[in-house]
Amino acid sequence: MLAPRIVFPAVMALCLTTVWLLLQNGVHEGIAVFAVLIPGALTIAFLERLMPYRQDWNQSDGDTKTDIIHLVIAQISIPRLMKPVWLASLATATTWAGQTYGPNLWPHHWNIVAQLFLMLVIAEFGRYWFHRAAHNITFLWRFHAVHHSPNRLYWMNAGRFHPIEKVYLLIPEVVPFVILGTNAEALAMYFVFNGIHGLFQHSNIHVRLGWLNYIFSMTELHRWHHSKWIEDSNNNYGNNLIIWDIIFGTFYWPKGKEVESIGVFNPDYPKDYLGQLAAPFQGDIDKTSADGICHHQEKSV
Ligand SMILES: [Zn+2]
């Protein structure tokens, strides 16, 4: 079957080419990103119906309304609200970097694809360690558990983050590029790549990437990261690329096996948005690890 092999590279190439053409024709970066991400998301939702990985994951688990609220708040509102903060820090950081290193460190003369790849490698290093910390430090896990709480994987899980964690996760995605003086075109390409990859990564599309699984942190790997079992899930932390997992020893791809069950062990984990906002602040630490709000439970237990 050819479709599972080419669906991700084909959609990604189409989206990156489109945003690049829009930028070349003078469309504002913010508009160009949304003009590609919205039809891209709808295409991915349609592909879940056309070529699902699991039929039962296409059925709503009462989570759709909550995920729409998460999508609007974590993926649209917070990045926009944070923009003035980033712009203020941009001015400070650019002055500091200029005094320390010279005018600008970013290789603006590189091909745009090479610039995008450089951005991915840099951002993924920070994201990898932030994500790994979120699984291994109880305080951070309390917030990250919101993202791991659904019992199925589908495209809208990409947007399910506690707002406090979303702000925290934006740091490695923005700070290095503010300091390096990255240009707006490369940033727009990065946010399209990041958005389309995240939607595919959590989607219920039947994808078979082959050797590309050693480059991208795509669905076949990321499903294991959402497993209920700690032996599976404390792996594959990569957001877009899997290279830092390979380097730091957390790459996990058991060939010939499929993930058993997704989510957290606590059957009472809230499904509504306000309940999920409050969840990190409820219960003491012992309770968190004992009754399953934390999914850190071992198969042998
Ligand atoms: Zn995680």
Tab-separated table of C-alpha atoms and ligand atoms in Angstrom:
chain	number	residue	atom	x	y	z
A	1	MET	CA	0.000	0.000	0.000
A	2	LEU	CA	1.469	3.274	-1.139
A	3	ALA	CA	-0.913	5.713	0.597
A	4	PRO	CA	0.310	5.115	4.224
A	5	ARG	CA	3.881	5.724	3.046
A	6	ILE	CA	3.314	8.939	1.134
A	7	VAL	CA	0.394	10.622	2.915
A	8	PHE	CA	2.498	12.490	5.491
A	9	PRO	CA	5.364	13.567	3.176
A	10	ALA	CA	2.873	14.590	0.456
A	11	VAL	CA	0.635	16.724	2.710
A	12	MET	CA	3.657	18.272	4.441
A	13	ALA	CA	5.351	19.135	1.133
A	14	LEU	CA	2.126	20.663	-0.180
A	15	CYS	CA	1.627	22.790	2.963
A	16	LEU	CA	5.249	24.015	3.074
A	17	THR	CA	5.216	24.860	-0.640
A	18	THR	CA	1.915	26.736	-0.261
A	19	VAL	CA	3.055	28.833	2.696
A	20	TRP	CA	6.314	29.609	0.917
A	21	LEU	CA	4.439	30.795	-2.214
A	22	LEU	CA	2.100	32.927	-0.074
A	23	LEU	CA	5.109	34.539	1.638
A	24	GLN	CA	6.788	35.173	-1.721
A	25	ASN	CA	3.631	36.938	-2.882
A	26	GLY	CA	3.688	39.339	0.048
A	27	VAL	CA	1.052	37.705	2.285
A	28	HIS	CA	1.600	38.556	5.969
A	29	GLU	CA	3.305	35.707	7.857
A	30	GLY	CA	0.527	35.315	10.452
A	31	ILE	CA	-2.171	35.123	7.750
A	32	ALA	CA	-0.103	32.756	5.585
A	33	VAL	CA	0.398	30.334	8.509
A	34	PHE	CA	-3.329	30.177	9.326
A	35	ALA	CA	-4.286	30.048	5.627
A	36	VAL	CA	-2.327	26.782	5.402
A	37	LEU	CA	-2.951	25.295	8.855
A	38	ILE	CA	-6.761	25.506	8.764
A	39	PRO	CA	-7.255	23.589	5.459
A	40	GLY	CA	-4.356	21.336	6.516
A	41	ALA	CA	-6.159	20.404	9.750
A	42	LEU	CA	-9.421	19.744	7.886
A	43	THR	CA	-7.568	17.549	5.369
A	44	ILE	CA	-6.060	15.516	8.220
A	45	ALA	CA	-9.499	15.153	9.862
A	46	PHE	CA	-10.861	13.904	6.502
A	47	LEU	CA	-7.953	11.460	6.050
A	48	GLU	CA	-8.812	9.932	9.453
A	49	ARG	CA	-12.158	8.906	7.942
A	50	LEU	CA	-10.601	7.760	4.676
A	51	MET	CA	-7.721	5.694	6.042
A	52	PRO	CA	-8.121	5.191	9.835
A	53	TYR	CA	-5.592	3.368	11.992
A	54	ARG	CA	-8.351	2.181	14.349
A	55	GLN	CA	-12.073	2.518	13.582
A	56	ASP	CA	-12.990	2.893	17.279
A	57	TRP	CA	-10.735	5.963	17.626
A	58	ASN	CA	-12.964	7.778	15.130
A	59	GLN	CA	-15.827	7.596	17.643
A	60	SER	CA	-16.135	10.552	20.041
A	61	ASP	CA	-15.268	9.712	23.626
A	62	GLY	CA	-17.123	12.783	24.901
A	63	ASP	CA	-13.861	14.684	24.417
A	64	THR	CA	-14.562	16.729	21.264
A	65	LYS	CA	-16.014	19.824	22.981
A	66	THR	CA	-13.144	19.912	25.499
A	67	ASP	CA	-10.613	19.556	22.686
A	68	ILE	CA	-12.155	22.441	20.725
A	69	ILE	CA	-11.752	24.684	23.815
A	70	HIS	CA	-8.155	23.463	24.260
A	71	LEU	CA	-7.448	24.169	20.590
A	72	VAL	CA	-8.758	27.729	20.782
A	73	ILE	CA	-7.042	28.572	24.090
A	74	ALA	CA	-3.727	26.687	23.911
A	75	GLN	CA	-3.003	26.882	20.193
A	76	ILE	CA	-4.510	30.213	19.158
A	77	SER	CA	-5.092	32.526	22.155
A	78	ILE	CA	-1.956	31.875	24.219
A	79	PRO	CA	0.543	32.292	21.344
A	80	ARG	CA	-1.248	35.542	20.416
A	81	LEU	CA	-1.334	36.827	23.997
A	82	MET	CA	2.336	35.957	24.387
A	83	LYS	CA	3.296	37.893	21.246
A	84	PRO	CA	3.827	41.296	22.971
A	85	VAL	CA	5.987	39.551	25.583
A	86	TRP	CA	8.059	37.902	22.867
A	87	LEU	CA	8.377	41.166	20.934
A	88	ALA	CA	9.587	42.979	24.067
A	89	SER	CA	12.073	40.202	24.811
A	90	LEU	CA	13.092	40.232	21.131
A	91	ALA	CA	14.210	43.859	21.441
A	92	THR	CA	16.159	43.113	24.637
A	93	ALA	CA	17.652	39.866	23.382
A	94	THR	CA	18.610	41.313	19.996
A	95	THR	CA	20.456	44.158	21.717
A	96	TRP	CA	22.175	41.707	24.067
A	97	ALA	CA	23.089	39.289	21.250
A	98	GLY	CA	24.301	42.183	19.097
A	99	GLN	CA	26.603	43.391	21.861
A	100	THR	CA	27.822	39.886	22.635
A	101	TYR	CA	28.189	38.256	19.214
A	102	GLY	CA	27.867	40.970	16.593
A	103	PRO	CA	24.896	41.981	14.447
A	104	ASN	CA	23.078	38.693	13.771
A	105	LEU	CA	23.884	35.010	14.105
A	106	TRP	CA	21.160	33.518	11.943
A	107	PRO	CA	22.250	32.193	8.471
A	108	HIS	CA	19.700	34.231	6.479
A	109	HIS	CA	21.501	33.421	3.211
A	110	TRP	CA	20.833	29.666	3.533
A	111	ASN	CA	18.176	27.911	1.460
A	112	ILE	CA	14.818	28.163	3.291
A	113	VAL	CA	14.602	24.356	3.702
A	114	ALA	CA	18.033	24.328	5.366
A	115	GLN	CA	16.947	27.191	7.644
A	116	LEU	CA	13.806	25.246	8.556
A	117	PHE	CA	15.838	22.141	9.360
A	118	LEU	CA	18.232	24.174	11.513
A	119	MET	CA	15.275	25.657	13.418
A	120	LEU	CA	13.831	22.177	13.970
A	121	VAL	CA	17.107	20.762	15.312
A	122	ILE	CA	17.563	23.694	17.726
A	123	ALA	CA	13.931	23.854	18.925
A	124	GLU	CA	13.712	20.085	19.310
A	125	PHE	CA	16.704	19.997	21.660
A	126	GLY	CA	14.893	22.256	24.150
A	127	ARG	CA	11.508	20.618	23.581
A	128	TYR	CA	13.029	17.174	24.149
A	129	TRP	CA	14.344	18.069	27.613
A	130	PHE	CA	11.252	20.060	28.606
A	131	HIS	CA	9.077	17.104	27.581
A	132	ARG	CA	11.302	14.537	29.291
A	133	ALA	CA	11.200	16.646	32.480
A	134	ALA	CA	7.396	16.753	32.230
A	135	HIS	CA	7.323	12.943	32.456
A	136	ASN	CA	9.875	12.612	35.226
A	137	ILE	CA	9.155	15.510	37.611
A	138	THR	CA	5.840	15.020	39.388
A	139	PHE	CA	4.981	18.726	39.575
A	140	LEU	CA	5.386	19.095	35.799
A	141	TRP	CA	3.623	15.785	35.087
A	142	ARG	CA	0.499	17.094	36.825
A	143	PHE	CA	0.143	19.636	33.985
A	144	HIS	CA	1.329	17.320	31.199
A	145	ALA	CA	-1.187	14.634	32.240
A	146	VAL	CA	-3.907	16.774	30.602
A	147	HIS	CA	-2.286	16.029	27.223
A	148	HIS	CA	-2.049	12.300	27.994
A	149	SER	CA	-5.546	11.897	29.450
A	150	PRO	CA	-7.586	10.932	26.315
A	151	ASN	CA	-8.252	7.274	25.689
A	152	ARG	CA	-7.943	7.592	21.946
A	153	LEU	CA	-5.645	9.450	19.556
A	154	TYR	CA	-7.095	11.761	16.930
A	155	TRP	CA	-6.060	15.031	15.298
A	156	MET	CA	-7.429	17.358	17.975
A	157	ASN	CA	-5.247	15.821	20.699
A	158	ALA	CA	-2.464	17.931	19.195
A	159	GLY	CA	-4.018	20.989	20.814
A	160	ARG	CA	-4.824	19.503	24.231
A	161	PHE	CA	-2.449	21.200	26.657
A	162	HIS	CA	-2.935	22.843	30.029
A	163	PRO	CA	-2.471	26.620	29.424
A	164	ILE	CA	0.336	26.808	32.001
A	165	GLU	CA	2.220	24.016	30.242
A	166	LYS	CA	1.619	25.632	26.856
A	167	VAL	CA	3.389	28.818	28.017
A	168	TYR	CA	6.244	26.714	29.402
A	169	LEU	CA	6.572	24.727	26.155
A	170	LEU	CA	6.743	27.879	24.039
A	171	ILE	CA	10.056	28.852	25.699
A	172	PRO	CA	12.329	26.441	23.740
A	173	GLU	CA	10.356	27.179	20.566
A	174	VAL	CA	10.760	30.941	20.719
A	175	VAL	CA	13.706	32.037	22.908
A	176	PRO	CA	16.559	30.536	20.786
A	177	PHE	CA	15.209	32.185	17.634
A	178	VAL	CA	14.662	35.529	19.317
A	179	ILE	CA	18.317	35.479	20.425
A	180	LEU	CA	19.594	34.235	17.056
A	181	GLY	CA	17.576	36.787	15.089
A	182	THR	CA	15.723	34.304	12.859
A	183	ASN	CA	13.726	35.877	10.009
A	184	ALA	CA	9.926	35.913	9.737
A	185	GLU	CA	9.831	33.585	6.683
A	186	ALA	CA	11.742	30.840	8.473
A	187	LEU	CA	9.527	31.273	11.562
A	188	ALA	CA	6.383	30.953	9.405
A	189	MET	CA	7.754	27.805	7.755
A	190	TYR	CA	8.589	26.406	11.206
A	191	PHE	CA	5.094	27.041	12.604
A	192	VAL	CA	3.474	25.387	9.561
A	193	PHE	CA	5.783	22.379	9.863
A	194	ASN	CA	5.173	22.189	13.615
A	195	GLY	CA	1.386	22.473	13.211
A	196	ILE	CA	0.991	19.921	10.404
A	197	HIS	CA	3.425	17.503	12.046
A	198	GLY	CA	1.641	17.762	15.425
A	199	LEU	CA	-1.765	17.117	13.842
A	200	PHE	CA	-0.445	14.083	11.927
A	201	GLN	CA	1.519	12.853	14.950
A	202	HIS	CA	-1.651	12.567	17.060
A	203	SER	CA	-3.960	11.593	14.208
A	204	ASN	CA	-5.842	8.360	13.682
A	205	ILE	CA	-4.486	8.076	10.130
A	206	HIS	CA	-2.903	4.781	9.079
A	207	VAL	CA	0.662	5.921	8.436
A	208	ARG	CA	3.657	3.732	7.608
A	209	LEU	CA	6.738	5.906	7.292
A	210	GLY	CA	9.473	3.269	7.040
A	211	TRP	CA	12.986	4.695	7.433
A	212	LEU	CA	11.563	8.213	7.933
A	213	ASN	CA	10.692	7.028	11.460
A	214	TYR	CA	14.375	7.573	12.237
A	215	ILE	CA	13.996	11.277	11.416
A	216	PHE	CA	10.444	12.334	12.317
A	217	SER	CA	8.587	11.762	15.586
A	218	MET	CA	5.511	10.566	13.717
A	219	THR	CA	2.406	8.554	14.688
A	220	GLU	CA	3.955	5.067	14.683
A	221	LEU	CA	6.388	6.249	17.384
A	222	HIS	CA	4.189	8.752	19.165
A	223	ARG	CA	1.403	6.224	19.861
A	224	TRP	CA	3.853	4.418	22.125
A	225	HIS	CA	4.478	7.697	23.924
A	226	HIS	CA	0.735	7.871	24.720
A	227	SER	CA	0.578	4.274	26.003
A	228	LYS	CA	-0.715	3.745	29.531
A	229	TRP	CA	2.363	1.730	30.379
A	230	ILE	CA	5.451	3.549	31.601
A	231	GLU	CA	7.833	1.176	29.784
A	232	ASP	CA	6.301	2.386	26.532
A	233	SER	CA	5.447	5.973	27.294
A	234	ASN	CA	8.670	7.266	28.833
A	235	ASN	CA	10.183	7.242	25.341
A	236	ASN	CA	9.873	9.107	22.049
A	237	TYR	CA	9.780	12.607	23.540
A	238	GLY	CA	10.528	14.290	20.200
A	239	ASN	CA	8.020	16.909	19.121
A	240	ASN	CA	8.871	17.008	15.393
A	241	LEU	CA	12.150	15.120	15.088
A	242	ILE	CA	13.205	11.878	16.776
A	243	ILE	CA	16.949	12.545	16.504
A	244	TRP	CA	17.429	13.684	20.125
A	245	ASP	CA	15.657	10.513	21.355
A	246	ILE	CA	18.098	8.451	19.286
A	247	ILE	CA	21.067	10.396	20.689
A	248	PHE	CA	19.867	10.344	24.333
A	249	GLY	CA	18.657	6.725	24.332
A	250	THR	CA	14.864	7.096	24.452
A	251	PHE	CA	14.028	6.007	20.875
A	252	TYR	CA	11.392	3.246	21.097
A	253	TRP	CA	9.931	1.333	18.161
A	254	PRO	CA	9.026	-2.281	18.968
A	255	LYS	CA	8.688	-3.772	15.500
A	256	GLY	CA	5.672	-5.946	14.776
A	257	LYS	CA	3.778	-4.750	17.867
A	258	GLU	CA	0.918	-2.307	18.224
A	259	VAL	CA	0.169	-0.150	21.253
A	260	GLU	CA	-2.351	-1.696	23.697
A	261	SER	CA	-4.173	1.167	25.373
A	262	ILE	CA	-3.835	4.923	25.446
A	263	GLY	CA	-4.262	7.395	28.279
A	264	VAL	CA	-3.901	7.504	32.066
A	265	PHE	CA	-4.948	4.893	34.597
A	266	ASN	CA	-7.281	7.095	36.577
A	267	PRO	CA	-10.807	6.315	35.239
A	268	ASP	CA	-12.103	9.472	36.960
A	269	TYR	CA	-9.700	11.881	35.260
A	270	PRO	CA	-11.920	14.867	34.320
A	271	LYS	CA	-13.186	15.054	30.756
A	272	ASP	CA	-14.452	18.642	30.915
A	273	TYR	CA	-12.238	21.680	30.306
A	274	LEU	CA	-12.577	23.329	33.732
A	275	GLY	CA	-12.001	19.979	35.440
A	276	GLN	CA	-8.785	19.554	33.449
A	277	LEU	CA	-7.679	23.100	34.327
A	278	ALA	CA	-8.079	22.246	38.028
A	279	ALA	CA	-6.682	18.683	37.867
A	280	PRO	CA	-2.971	19.606	38.388
A	281	PHE	CA	-3.842	21.355	41.665
A	282	GLN	CA	-5.874	18.523	43.161
A	283	GLY	CA	-4.644	15.699	45.388
A	284	ASP	CA	-1.361	15.303	47.180
A	285	ILE	CA	1.692	13.877	45.486
A	286	ASP	CA	1.254	10.362	46.905
A	287	LYS	CA	-2.311	10.259	45.692
A	288	THR	CA	-1.183	11.473	42.281
A	289	SER	CA	1.139	8.540	41.790
A	290	ALA	CA	-1.002	5.952	43.555
A	291	ASP	CA	-4.472	6.322	42.106
A	292	GLY	CA	-3.531	6.763	38.501
A	293	ILE	CA	-3.691	10.507	37.776
A	294	CYS	CA	-0.081	9.794	36.979
A	295	HIS	CA	0.145	7.027	34.361
A	296	HIS	CA	3.495	5.938	35.715
A	297	GLN	CA	2.437	2.408	36.431
A	298	GLU	CA	4.422	-0.632	35.446
A	299	LYS	CA	3.104	-3.679	33.567
A	300	SER	CA	4.324	-6.002	36.277
A	301	VAL	CA	2.337	-4.156	38.987
B	1	ZN	ZN	4.266	13.371	26.894
